[in-house]
Each structure stands twice: as C-alpha cells, then as structure tokens.
mmCIF file with all atom_site columns, C-alpha atoms in Angstrom:
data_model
loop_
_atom_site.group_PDB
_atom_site.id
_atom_site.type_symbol
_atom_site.label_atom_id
_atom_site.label_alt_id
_atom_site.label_comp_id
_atom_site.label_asym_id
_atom_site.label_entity_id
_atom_site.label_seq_id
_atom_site.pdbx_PDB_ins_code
_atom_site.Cartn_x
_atom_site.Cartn_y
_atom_site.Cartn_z
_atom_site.occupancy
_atom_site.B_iso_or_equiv
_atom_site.pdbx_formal_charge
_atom_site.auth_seq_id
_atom_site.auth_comp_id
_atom_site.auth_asym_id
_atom_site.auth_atom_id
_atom_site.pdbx_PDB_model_num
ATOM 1  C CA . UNK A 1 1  ? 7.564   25.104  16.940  1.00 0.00 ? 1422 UNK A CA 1
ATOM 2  C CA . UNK A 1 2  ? 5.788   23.075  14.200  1.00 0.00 ? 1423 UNK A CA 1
ATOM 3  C CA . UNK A 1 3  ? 4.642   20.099  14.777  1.00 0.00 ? 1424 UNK A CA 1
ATOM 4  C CA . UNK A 1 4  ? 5.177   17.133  12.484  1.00 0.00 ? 1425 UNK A CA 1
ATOM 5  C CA . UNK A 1 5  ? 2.500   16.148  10.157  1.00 0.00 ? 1426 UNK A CA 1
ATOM 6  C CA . UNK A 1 6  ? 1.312   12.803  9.926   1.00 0.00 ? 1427 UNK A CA 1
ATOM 7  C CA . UNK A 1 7  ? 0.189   11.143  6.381   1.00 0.00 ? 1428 UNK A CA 1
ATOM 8  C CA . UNK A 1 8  ? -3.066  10.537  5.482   1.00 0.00 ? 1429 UNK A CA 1
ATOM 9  C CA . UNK A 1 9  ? -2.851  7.609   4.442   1.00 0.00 ? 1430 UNK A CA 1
ATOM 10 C CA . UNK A 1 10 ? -0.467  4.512   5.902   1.00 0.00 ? 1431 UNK A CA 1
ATOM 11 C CA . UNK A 1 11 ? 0.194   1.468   3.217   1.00 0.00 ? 1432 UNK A CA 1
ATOM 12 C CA . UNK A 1 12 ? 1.864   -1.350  3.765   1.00 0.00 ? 1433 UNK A CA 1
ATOM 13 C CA . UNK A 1 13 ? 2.570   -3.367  0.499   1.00 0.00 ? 1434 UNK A CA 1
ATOM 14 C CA . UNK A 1 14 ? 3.393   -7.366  1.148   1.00 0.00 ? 1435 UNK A CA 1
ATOM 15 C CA . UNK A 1 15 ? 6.000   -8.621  -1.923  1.00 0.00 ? 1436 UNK A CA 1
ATOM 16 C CA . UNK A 1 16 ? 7.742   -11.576 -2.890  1.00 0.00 ? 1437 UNK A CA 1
ATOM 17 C CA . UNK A 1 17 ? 11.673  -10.702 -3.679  1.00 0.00 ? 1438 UNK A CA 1
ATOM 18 C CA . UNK A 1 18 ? 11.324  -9.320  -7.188  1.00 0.00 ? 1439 UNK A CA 1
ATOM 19 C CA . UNK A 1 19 ? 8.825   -11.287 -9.139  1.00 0.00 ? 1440 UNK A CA 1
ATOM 20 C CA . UNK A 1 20 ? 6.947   -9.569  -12.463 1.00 0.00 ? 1441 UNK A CA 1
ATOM 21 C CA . UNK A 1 21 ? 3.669   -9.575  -10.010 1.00 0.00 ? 1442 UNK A CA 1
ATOM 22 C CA . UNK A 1 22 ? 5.583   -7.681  -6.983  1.00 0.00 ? 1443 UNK A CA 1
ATOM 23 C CA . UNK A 1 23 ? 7.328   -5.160  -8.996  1.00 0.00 ? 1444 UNK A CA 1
ATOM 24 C CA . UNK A 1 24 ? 4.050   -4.318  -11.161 1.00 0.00 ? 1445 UNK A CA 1
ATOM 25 C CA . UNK A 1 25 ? 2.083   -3.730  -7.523  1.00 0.00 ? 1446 UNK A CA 1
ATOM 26 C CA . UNK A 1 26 ? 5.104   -1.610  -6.539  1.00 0.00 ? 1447 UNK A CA 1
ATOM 27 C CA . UNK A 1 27 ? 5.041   0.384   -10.045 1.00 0.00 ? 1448 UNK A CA 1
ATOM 28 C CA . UNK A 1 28 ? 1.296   0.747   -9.975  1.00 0.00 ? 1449 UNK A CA 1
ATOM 29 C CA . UNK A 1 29 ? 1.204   1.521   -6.150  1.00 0.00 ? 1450 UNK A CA 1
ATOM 30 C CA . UNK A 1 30 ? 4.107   4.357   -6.265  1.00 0.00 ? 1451 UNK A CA 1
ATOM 31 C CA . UNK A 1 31 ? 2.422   5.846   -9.802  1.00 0.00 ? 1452 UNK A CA 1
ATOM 32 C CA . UNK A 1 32 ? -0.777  6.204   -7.668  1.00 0.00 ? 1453 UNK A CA 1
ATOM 33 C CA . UNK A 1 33 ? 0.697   7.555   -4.340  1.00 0.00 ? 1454 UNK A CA 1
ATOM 34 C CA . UNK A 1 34 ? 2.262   9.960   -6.664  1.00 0.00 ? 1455 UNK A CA 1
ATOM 35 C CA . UNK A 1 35 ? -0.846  11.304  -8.749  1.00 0.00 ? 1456 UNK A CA 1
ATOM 36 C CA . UNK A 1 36 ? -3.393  11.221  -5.658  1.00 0.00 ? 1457 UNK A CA 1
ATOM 37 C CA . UNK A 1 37 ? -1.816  11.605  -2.248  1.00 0.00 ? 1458 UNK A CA 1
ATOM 38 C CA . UNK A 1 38 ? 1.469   13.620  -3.302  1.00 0.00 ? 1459 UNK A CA 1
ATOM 39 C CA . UNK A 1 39 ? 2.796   14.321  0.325   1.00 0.00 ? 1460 UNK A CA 1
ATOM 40 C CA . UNK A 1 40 ? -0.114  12.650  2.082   1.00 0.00 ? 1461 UNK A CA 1
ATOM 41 C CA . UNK A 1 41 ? 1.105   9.108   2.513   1.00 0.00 ? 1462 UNK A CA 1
ATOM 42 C CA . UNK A 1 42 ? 3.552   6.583   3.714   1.00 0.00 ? 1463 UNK A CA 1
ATOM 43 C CA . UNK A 1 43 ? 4.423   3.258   2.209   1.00 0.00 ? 1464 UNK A CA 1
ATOM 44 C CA . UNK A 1 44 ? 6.096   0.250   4.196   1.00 0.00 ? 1465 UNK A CA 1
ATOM 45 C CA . UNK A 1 45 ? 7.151   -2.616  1.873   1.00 0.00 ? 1466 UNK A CA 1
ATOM 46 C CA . UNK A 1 46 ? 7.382   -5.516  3.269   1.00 0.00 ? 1467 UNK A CA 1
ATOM 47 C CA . UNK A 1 47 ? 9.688   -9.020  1.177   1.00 0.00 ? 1468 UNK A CA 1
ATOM 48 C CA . UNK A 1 48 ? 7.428   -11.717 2.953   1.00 0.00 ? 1469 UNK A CA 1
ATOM 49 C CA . UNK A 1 49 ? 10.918  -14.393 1.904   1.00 0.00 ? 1470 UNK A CA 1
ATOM 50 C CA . UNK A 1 50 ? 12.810  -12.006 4.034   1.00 0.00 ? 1471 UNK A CA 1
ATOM 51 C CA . UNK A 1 51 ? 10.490  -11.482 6.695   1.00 0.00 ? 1472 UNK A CA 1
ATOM 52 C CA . UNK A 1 52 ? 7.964   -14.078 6.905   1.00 0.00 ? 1473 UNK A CA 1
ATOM 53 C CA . UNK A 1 53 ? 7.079   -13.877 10.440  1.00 0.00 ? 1474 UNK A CA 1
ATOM 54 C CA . UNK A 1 54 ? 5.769   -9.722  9.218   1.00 0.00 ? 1475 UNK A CA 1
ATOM 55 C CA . UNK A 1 55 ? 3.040   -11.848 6.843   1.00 0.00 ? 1476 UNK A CA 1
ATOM 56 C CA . UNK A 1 56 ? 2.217   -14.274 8.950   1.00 0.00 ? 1477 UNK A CA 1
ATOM 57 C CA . UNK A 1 57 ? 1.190   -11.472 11.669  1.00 0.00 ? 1478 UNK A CA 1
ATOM 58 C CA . UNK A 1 58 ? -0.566  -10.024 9.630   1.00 0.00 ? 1479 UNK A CA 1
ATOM 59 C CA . UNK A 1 59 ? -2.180  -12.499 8.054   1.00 0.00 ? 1480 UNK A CA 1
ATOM 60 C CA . UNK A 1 60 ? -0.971  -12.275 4.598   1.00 0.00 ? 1481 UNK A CA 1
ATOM 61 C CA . UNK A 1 61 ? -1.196  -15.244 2.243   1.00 0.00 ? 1482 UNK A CA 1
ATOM 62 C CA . UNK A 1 62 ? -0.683  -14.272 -1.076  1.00 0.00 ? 1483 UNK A CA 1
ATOM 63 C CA . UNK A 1 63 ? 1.485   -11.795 -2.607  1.00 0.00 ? 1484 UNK A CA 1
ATOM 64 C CA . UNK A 1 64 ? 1.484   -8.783  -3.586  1.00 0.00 ? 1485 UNK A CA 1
ATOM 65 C CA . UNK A 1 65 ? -1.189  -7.739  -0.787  1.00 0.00 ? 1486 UNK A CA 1
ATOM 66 C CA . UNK A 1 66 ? -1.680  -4.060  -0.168  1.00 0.00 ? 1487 UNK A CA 1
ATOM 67 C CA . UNK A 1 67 ? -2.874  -3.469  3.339   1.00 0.00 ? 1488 UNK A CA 1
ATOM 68 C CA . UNK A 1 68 ? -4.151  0.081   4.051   1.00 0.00 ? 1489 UNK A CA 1
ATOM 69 C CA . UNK A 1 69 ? -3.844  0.749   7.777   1.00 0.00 ? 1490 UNK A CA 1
ATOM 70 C CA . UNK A 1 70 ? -4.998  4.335   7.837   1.00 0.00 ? 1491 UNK A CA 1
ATOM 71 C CA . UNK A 1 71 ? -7.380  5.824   7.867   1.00 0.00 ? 1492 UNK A CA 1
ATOM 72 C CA . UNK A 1 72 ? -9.900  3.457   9.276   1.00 0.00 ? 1493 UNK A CA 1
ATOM 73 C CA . UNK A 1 73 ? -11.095 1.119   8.570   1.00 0.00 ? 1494 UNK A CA 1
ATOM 74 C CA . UNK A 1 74 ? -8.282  -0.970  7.780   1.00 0.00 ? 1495 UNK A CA 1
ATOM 75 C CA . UNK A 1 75 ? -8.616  -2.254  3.741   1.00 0.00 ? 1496 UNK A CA 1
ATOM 76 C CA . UNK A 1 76 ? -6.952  -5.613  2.182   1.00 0.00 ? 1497 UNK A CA 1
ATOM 77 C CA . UNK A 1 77 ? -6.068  -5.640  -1.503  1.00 0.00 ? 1498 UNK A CA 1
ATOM 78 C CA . UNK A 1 78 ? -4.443  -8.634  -3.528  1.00 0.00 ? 1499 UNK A CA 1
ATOM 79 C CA . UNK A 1 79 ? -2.682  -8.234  -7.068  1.00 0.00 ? 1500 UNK A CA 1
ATOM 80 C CA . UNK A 1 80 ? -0.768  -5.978  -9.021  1.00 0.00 ? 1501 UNK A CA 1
ATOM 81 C CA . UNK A 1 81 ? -3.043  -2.798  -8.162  1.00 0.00 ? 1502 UNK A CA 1
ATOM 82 C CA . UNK A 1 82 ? -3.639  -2.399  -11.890 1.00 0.00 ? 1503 UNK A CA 1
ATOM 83 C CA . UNK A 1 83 ? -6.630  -1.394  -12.117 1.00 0.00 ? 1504 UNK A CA 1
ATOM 84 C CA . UNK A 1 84 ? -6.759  2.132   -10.945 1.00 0.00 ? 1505 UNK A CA 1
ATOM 85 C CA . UNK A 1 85 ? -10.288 3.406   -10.394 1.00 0.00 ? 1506 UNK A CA 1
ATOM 86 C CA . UNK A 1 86 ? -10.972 0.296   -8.526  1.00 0.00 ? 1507 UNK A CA 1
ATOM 87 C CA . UNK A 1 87 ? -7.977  0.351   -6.367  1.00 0.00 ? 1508 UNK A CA 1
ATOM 88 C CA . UNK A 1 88 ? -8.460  3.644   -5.464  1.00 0.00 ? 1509 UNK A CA 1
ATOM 89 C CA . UNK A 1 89 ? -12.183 2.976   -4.735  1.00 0.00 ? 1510 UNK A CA 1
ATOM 90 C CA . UNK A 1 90 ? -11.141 0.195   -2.433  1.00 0.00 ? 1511 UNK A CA 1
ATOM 91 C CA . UNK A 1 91 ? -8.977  2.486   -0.241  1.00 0.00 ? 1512 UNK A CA 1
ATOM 92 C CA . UNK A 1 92 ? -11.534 5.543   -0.498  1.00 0.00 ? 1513 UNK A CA 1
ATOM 93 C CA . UNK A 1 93 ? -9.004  7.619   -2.512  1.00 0.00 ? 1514 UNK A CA 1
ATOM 94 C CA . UNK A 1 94 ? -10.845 10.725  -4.540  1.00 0.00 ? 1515 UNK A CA 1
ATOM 95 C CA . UNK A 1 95 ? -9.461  11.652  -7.881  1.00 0.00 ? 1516 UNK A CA 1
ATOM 96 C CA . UNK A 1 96 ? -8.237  14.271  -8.814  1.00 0.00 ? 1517 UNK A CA 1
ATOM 97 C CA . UNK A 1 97 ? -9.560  16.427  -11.345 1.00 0.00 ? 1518 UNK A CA 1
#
C-alpha cells in the first residue's frame, strides 16, 4: 500500500478576475512551480470578486497576494511575482542548478 505524498510546498495565490496584474502573478507563479518544485507543490487560486469572504479571512488586501502556507513559517507576497530570485528567496525556494 503506498501512501500518498504530500507537496512540499502549499500556495495559495489571491487574484482579481483577469486583470494584466493577476494573470502576470499566475504566469510567473506556474513558470516557477514548474522550473523549481516540479511535483513538489500545490497551488489554490483564489478570485477575491468571487469569493471575497476567502480574502477577507485571510487577510488579503491587495491583489495578486501569494500566500505560502507550507512549509512553515507561513510567507506573504504582493505583485506579479516577477522578479524571480527574490520571490523564490521569500518562500525559501533553492535553485536549481
């Protein structure tokens, strides 16, 4: 019997409907997943005009936020998640050579 893994890493990305700003954090958020934690993630995306009640819980004021819920500790970024090196340094993400 094998037992289900579990991803490394849990995301949850806070967007507004489809706005240049929320599709560029979803671009540069999947492109990273990809290149750095192929099969070691999970990423919730959450349309705040959808379900507001989701961003208000959690605090979210601004879109797009990324909230990184695993591991611990818990990690809060806002913007497009352009800039690479620095995103990934937020969330404690090694690159790969």
């Amino acid at each position: 019997m094998s037992e289900r893994r579990k991803p490394a890493f849990k995301l949850c990305l806070y967007i507004a409907d489809h706005t240049p700003n929320s599709d560029e954090a979803r671009s540069n958020l999947t492109a990273l997943c990809a290149r750095h934690l192929a099969g070691r993630h999970e990423i919730e995306i959450v349309d705040v005009l959808l379900h507001p009640e989701r961003a208000l819980q959690s605090g979210v004021l601004m879109t797009p936020t990324l909230i990184k819920l695993l591991p611990l500790p818990e990690r809060r970024l806002v913007g497009t998640l352009g800039r690479t090196e620095a995103v990934m340094l937020a969330l404690g993400i090694e690159a790969l050579e």
